[in-house]
Amino acid sequence: MSTQYQIDEEGFYGEFGGAFIPEMLYPNIHELQQQYLNILNEEDFKAELNVLLRDYVGRPTPLYHATKLSKHFNTNIYLKREDLCHTGAHKINNALGQVLLAKRLGKNRIIAETGAGQHGVATATACAVTGLPCVIYMGAKDIQRQAPNVARMKLLGAEVVAVHSGSQTLKDATNEAIRDWINHPQDTHYIIGSAIGPHPYPDLVARLQAVISEEMKTQMQGNPDYIIACVGGGSNAIGAFYHYINDLDVKLIGVEAAGFGVGTNKTAATLQLGSTGVLHACMTKILQTTDGQVIEPHSISAGLDYPGIGPQHAHLDKTKRVLYKSVTDEEALQAAYRLSQIEGIIPALESAHALAFLEKQTFLPSDRVVVNLSGRGDKDLDVFIKNR
Ligand SMILES: *Cc1c(COP(=O)(O)O)cnc(C)c1O
């Protein structure tokens, strides 16, 4: 199997990736780098994770032939139903895998940070089912904006710590979580929620989300012509692409959030507009000013509102193995309304970005197009109603 799209021994994908961490974090990260592949390959780890994925998450998720949507676009559209996962999105695949990994590392306390709250809910869920204590760091401003997810995390038994420093949002919560980890290297594992951060996280998360494309391979005879997924940090997309990356007959499309449009300053289209730099301890593409200040991103969907992108995606873009496009807030909303009305499925606003790409390309009647439906839209009802 060709490895040109995977990490090398130093944790780089071409020029992207690596672990640009403060010295205080070396012990934690080094241990993870040394151990993660061994543990992921242990038979009893795989067996325990697979039982949970099957009986608790509800995997395999269906690959649904959306006949009415297919008719609308005069092609063959298949939806990979990650929206049917327990907790309503793909994030649980990663959270469960990392909690089981933590246990095998002898770490019996879990921490994470969350912005919109989706990763916090997935982590709190995984901790509840495995019986580990869970501390979620969250900016005080985000706690106010995301009250339902805060309530969910607390109900699930997690401790939610409000962070009052800085802008009281995600990056301040990240700083607090890292401080906690530095202070508890022996007993604590830090769960990152997307295919981002220092090596080995991008590869660890990709491998845990790769179950999406592994299932697709058994659910579909032969290869599809296209696989389309939305990209925030890039975990659902890399999971949907993973086992097809070396199958060059499959066109892989990543869809970023353009927000108000790529010609405006209210956007999150990192690969369209970004440049190379270090964010969250890895070399990748980021939205930044010429003097290196991170630009505040915008997207109507909280899960795509991120100024960076996972390093593997930066590399897949550079090598042109994956084509990255963007769609606006408005285009995503329209795609969400369409799917709701013609298939009876209310998608997450994030996933609606992948669906909106269907408008941007003419497909052949014989094409088979897989869209990764990363999550369900219940969490976005307020936005749908406000913009109707
Ligand atoms: C968080 C989230 C995303 C974006 O994260 P990725 O790591 O890019 O997958 C996409 N869809 C849903 C439903 C999410 O909750």
XYZ file of C-alpha atoms and ligand atoms in Angstrom:
403
model
C 0.000 0.000 0.000
C 1.382 3.381 -0.956
C 2.099 5.586 2.023
C 2.624 8.923 0.290
C -0.591 10.264 1.832
C 0.115 8.990 5.352
C 2.468 10.226 8.083
C 6.173 9.496 8.143
C 8.146 8.458 11.262
C 8.437 12.044 12.439
C 4.698 12.567 12.236
C 4.729 14.670 9.061
C 2.524 14.529 6.000
C 4.931 16.100 3.526
C 5.640 19.544 4.999
C 2.604 19.456 7.325
C 2.059 17.961 10.773
C 4.674 17.378 13.473
C 4.454 18.190 17.172
C 5.325 21.795 18.002
C 4.735 21.496 21.715
C 6.102 23.183 24.849
C 8.764 21.163 26.625
C 6.436 20.591 29.576
C 4.235 18.419 27.341
C 7.014 16.170 26.010
C 6.404 13.278 28.449
C 2.663 13.118 27.700
C 2.996 13.378 23.927
C 6.034 11.121 23.723
C 4.245 8.340 25.591
C 1.271 8.610 23.261
C 3.519 8.576 20.181
C 5.279 5.440 21.432
C 2.126 3.550 22.413
C -0.830 4.450 20.218
C -0.214 2.103 17.288
C 0.566 -0.869 19.521
C -2.635 -0.350 21.464
C -4.834 0.256 18.392
C -3.551 -3.044 16.993
C -4.105 -5.119 20.148
C -6.722 -7.799 19.601
C -8.519 -7.149 22.879
C -8.598 -3.380 22.238
C -10.188 -3.961 18.827
C -12.654 -6.463 20.263
C -13.755 -4.138 23.079
C -14.098 -1.151 20.746
C -15.986 -3.153 18.121
C -18.563 -4.373 20.626
C -19.190 -0.804 21.776
C -19.342 0.494 18.205
C -21.877 -2.184 17.316
C -24.142 -2.357 20.370
C -23.746 1.130 21.816
C -23.084 3.450 18.862
C -25.226 1.414 16.457
C -22.624 0.577 13.831
C -22.406 -0.204 11.022
C -24.327 2.912 10.029
C -26.417 2.374 6.880
C -25.360 3.450 3.412
C -28.704 4.745 2.193
C -29.500 5.031 -1.512
C -31.354 8.368 -1.506
C -33.594 7.725 -4.502
C -35.486 11.021 -4.504
C -32.346 13.109 -4.084
C -30.763 10.989 -6.830
C -33.660 11.759 -9.123
C -33.398 15.473 -8.346
C -29.741 15.526 -9.404
C -30.106 12.858 -12.097
C -27.401 10.637 -10.664
C -27.011 8.029 -7.881
C -26.585 9.449 -4.409
C -25.776 7.397 -1.320
C -25.809 8.867 2.175
C -23.448 7.390 4.772
C -25.662 7.768 7.816
C -23.327 8.944 10.599
C -26.316 10.989 11.772
C -27.711 7.698 13.097
C -24.792 7.181 15.487
C -25.617 7.390 19.190
C -25.354 11.097 20.168
C -26.113 12.062 16.561
C -22.748 12.387 14.845
C -19.437 10.720 14.022
C -17.571 12.304 16.969
C -18.466 9.373 19.248
C -16.286 7.001 17.126
C -13.200 8.952 18.165
C -14.204 9.666 21.758
C -14.865 5.991 22.551
C -11.644 4.853 20.910
C -9.560 7.382 22.836
C -11.188 6.530 26.175
C -10.360 2.842 25.685
C -6.826 3.841 24.643
C -6.472 5.961 27.782
C -7.420 3.013 29.988
C -4.717 0.883 28.404
C -2.204 3.674 29.014
C -3.165 3.440 32.675
C -4.891 6.833 32.625
C -8.154 6.895 34.468
C -9.123 10.546 34.140
C -10.208 12.228 30.905
C -10.051 15.906 29.960
C -11.123 17.723 26.809
C -12.030 21.173 25.619
C -15.062 22.051 23.576
C -16.350 25.079 21.700
C -19.815 24.323 20.371
C -20.135 21.462 22.828
C -20.435 18.540 20.386
C -17.023 17.097 21.222
C -17.708 17.670 24.916
C -20.939 15.698 24.706
C -19.270 12.827 22.814
C -16.430 12.711 25.370
C -18.798 12.889 28.353
C -20.821 10.053 26.823
C -17.764 7.858 26.259
C -16.643 8.509 29.853
C -20.066 7.659 31.250
C -20.239 4.316 29.462
C -16.699 3.345 30.480
C -16.895 4.754 34.016
C -14.099 7.340 33.840
C -14.288 10.810 35.418
C -14.443 13.572 32.827
C -13.551 17.268 32.978
C -14.580 19.478 30.062
C -13.039 22.943 29.663
C -15.258 25.473 27.959
C -15.049 29.234 27.449
C -17.511 31.152 29.632
C -18.969 32.797 26.534
C -19.474 29.417 24.835
C -21.152 28.077 27.979
C -23.777 30.792 27.616
C -24.230 30.251 23.877
C -24.421 26.449 24.056
C -26.666 25.890 27.063
C -28.325 22.652 25.825
C -24.967 20.911 25.305
C -23.724 22.116 28.697
C -26.849 20.598 30.258
C -26.205 17.328 28.398
C -22.595 17.108 29.586
C -23.624 17.701 33.189
C -26.431 15.162 32.961
C -23.862 12.664 31.665
C -21.811 13.218 34.798
C -19.030 15.427 33.404
C -17.606 18.390 35.261
C -17.807 21.480 33.033
C -15.165 24.079 33.934
C -15.860 27.649 32.793
C -12.794 29.452 31.432
C -12.891 33.209 32.039
C -9.540 34.213 30.535
C -8.953 35.870 27.146
C -11.905 35.909 24.756
C -13.620 33.219 26.894
C -13.972 30.902 23.885
C -12.366 27.773 22.421
C -8.705 28.773 22.355
C -8.793 29.843 25.993
C -10.443 26.542 26.903
C -7.654 24.744 24.996
C -4.988 26.579 27.008
C -6.668 25.578 30.263
C -6.985 21.931 29.189
C -3.293 21.816 28.252
C -2.347 23.361 31.619
C -4.371 20.636 33.344
C -2.624 17.938 31.306
C 0.835 19.290 32.117
C -0.106 19.158 35.803
C -1.481 15.592 35.606
C 0.802 13.664 33.223
C 0.498 10.402 35.139
C -3.219 9.780 35.384
C -4.870 11.942 32.704
C -5.516 11.593 28.972
C -6.445 14.588 26.853
C -8.925 13.844 24.041
C -8.736 15.999 20.919
C -11.947 15.909 18.903
C -10.774 16.298 15.317
C -7.881 15.204 13.103
C -5.777 18.123 14.332
C -3.166 18.915 16.986
C 0.340 17.543 17.540
C 1.444 14.138 16.234
C 0.067 11.512 16.877
C -3.438 12.998 17.220
C -4.189 13.562 13.516
C -3.256 9.964 12.720
C -4.924 8.564 15.851
C -8.207 10.325 15.102
C -8.061 9.378 11.402
C -7.611 5.708 12.292
C -10.537 5.805 14.725
C -12.794 7.487 12.149
C -11.608 5.180 9.345
C -14.388 2.789 10.384
C -16.633 4.974 8.177
C -14.859 4.076 4.926
C -14.114 0.537 6.103
C -17.866 -0.042 6.290
C -18.461 1.673 2.953
C -16.085 -0.810 1.311
C -18.281 -3.698 2.429
C -21.579 -1.877 1.808
C -20.888 -1.014 -1.819
C -19.785 -3.298 -4.620
C -16.799 -1.742 -6.338
C -15.722 1.849 -5.847
C -17.968 4.913 -5.957
C -17.092 7.705 -8.380
C -17.170 10.415 -5.707
C -16.987 10.704 -1.932
C -18.000 14.103 -0.556
C -17.573 15.246 3.050
C -17.558 18.530 4.952
C -14.291 19.652 6.551
C -13.904 21.516 9.822
C -10.786 20.069 11.423
C -11.306 17.171 9.049
C -12.160 14.062 11.077
C -15.375 12.915 9.378
C -13.837 13.624 5.972
C -10.621 11.697 6.619
C -12.712 8.833 8.028
C -14.824 8.731 4.855
C -11.749 8.978 2.581
C -9.319 6.771 4.499
C -9.664 3.395 2.792
C -10.071 5.000 -0.646
C -7.052 7.303 -0.564
C -4.960 4.956 -2.691
C -7.867 4.159 -5.042
C -7.207 6.908 -7.554
C -10.404 6.162 -9.508
C -12.430 7.612 -6.604
C -12.745 11.398 -6.670
C -12.531 12.731 -3.127
C -14.108 16.119 -2.364
C -13.716 18.058 0.889
C -16.133 20.932 1.426
C -15.151 23.855 3.646
C -17.404 26.556 5.042
C -17.204 29.761 3.009
C -19.445 31.594 5.501
C -20.591 34.817 3.807
C -18.281 33.996 0.873
C -14.569 33.618 0.162
C -14.425 37.233 -0.995
C -15.498 38.467 2.460
C -13.761 38.466 5.833
C -16.508 36.306 7.364
C -15.409 32.877 6.230
C -13.803 29.638 7.412
C -12.453 28.425 4.038
C -8.959 27.633 5.302
C -7.562 25.868 2.247
C -8.994 28.444 -0.156
C -7.608 31.445 1.710
C -5.097 30.252 4.284
C -1.323 30.077 4.403
C 1.175 27.803 6.141
C 1.775 28.222 9.855
C 1.599 26.495 13.227
C -1.769 26.143 14.936
C -2.602 23.814 17.820
C 0.949 22.484 17.789
C 1.097 21.335 14.170
C 2.249 22.812 10.888
C -0.770 23.254 8.658
C -2.797 25.783 6.682
C -4.424 28.506 8.744
C -6.400 31.682 8.289
C -3.935 34.374 9.340
C -2.855 37.900 8.591
C 0.483 38.519 6.843
C 2.085 39.054 10.262
C 0.773 35.747 11.590
C -2.278 36.778 13.626
C -5.001 34.129 13.452
C -8.109 35.535 11.786
C -11.418 34.967 13.560
C -13.321 32.564 11.273
C -17.037 32.577 10.561
C -19.466 29.839 9.614
C -23.165 29.388 10.263
C -22.242 25.920 11.506
C -20.358 25.839 14.808
C -18.502 22.641 13.879
C -16.875 24.214 10.808
C -16.047 27.549 12.450
C -12.330 26.806 12.809
C -9.321 28.811 11.522
C -7.185 25.750 10.733
C -7.448 22.296 9.177
C -5.885 18.929 9.945
C -2.361 18.542 8.506
C -3.274 15.475 6.457
C -5.859 17.544 4.591
C -3.287 20.292 3.965
C -1.105 17.574 2.399
C -3.956 15.971 0.421
C -4.690 19.442 -0.951
C -1.073 20.150 -1.821
C -0.688 16.787 -3.589
C -4.104 17.312 -5.245
C -5.330 13.869 -4.152
C -8.409 15.546 -2.664
C -10.210 18.482 -4.227
C -11.262 21.096 -1.674
C -14.185 23.400 -2.401
C -16.297 25.694 -0.281
C -19.979 26.579 0.005
C -21.624 29.541 1.730
C -23.913 29.649 4.758
C -26.867 30.282 2.468
C -26.044 27.372 0.142
C -25.733 25.041 3.135
C -29.088 26.173 4.526
C -30.810 25.556 1.195
C -29.266 22.085 0.965
C -30.489 21.286 4.494
C -34.045 22.364 3.649
C -33.972 20.288 0.473
C -32.818 17.098 2.187
C -35.376 17.563 4.960
C -38.220 17.905 2.482
C -37.330 15.378 -0.153
C -35.760 12.652 1.979
C -37.191 13.302 5.434
C -33.727 13.657 6.959
C -32.778 16.864 8.792
C -28.983 17.088 8.446
C -26.532 18.891 10.719
C -25.542 22.262 9.269
C -22.000 20.923 8.920
C -23.165 17.969 6.816
C -25.359 20.316 4.778
C -22.148 21.829 3.395
C -21.267 18.478 1.825
C -24.813 18.194 0.432
C -24.614 21.706 -1.031
C -21.681 20.648 -3.184
C -24.127 18.493 -5.188
C -25.321 21.766 -6.769
C -21.814 22.729 -7.826
C -20.976 19.844 -10.079
C -22.705 18.053 -12.913
C -22.705 14.318 -12.347
C -23.269 11.608 -14.936
C -26.487 9.574 -14.667
C -24.286 6.517 -14.125
C -22.136 8.088 -11.383
C -22.282 6.778 -7.833
C -21.827 9.607 -5.365
C -21.396 9.026 -1.630
C -22.092 11.949 0.714
C -20.935 11.499 4.297
C -23.844 12.701 6.414
C -21.729 13.474 9.472
C -24.557 14.365 11.858
C -28.208 15.072 12.444
C -29.723 18.543 12.568
C -31.687 18.552 15.809
C -28.994 20.715 17.419
C -29.440 23.306 14.653
C -33.212 23.778 14.829
C -32.875 27.345 16.152
C -30.753 28.359 13.174
C -33.076 26.647 10.696
C -36.112 28.393 12.129
C -34.446 31.826 12.362
C -33.304 31.743 8.733
C -36.403 30.272 7.177
C -17.864 18.573 14.669
C -18.633 18.221 13.464
C -18.080 18.368 12.157
C -16.736 18.982 11.902
O -15.654 18.277 12.421
P -14.702 17.380 11.505
O -13.607 17.012 12.445
O -14.240 18.212 10.367
O -15.488 16.204 11.054
C -18.839 17.953 11.075
N -20.078 17.462 11.227
C -20.654 17.328 12.450
C -22.030 16.787 12.544
C -19.947 17.705 13.603
O -20.519 17.563 14.809
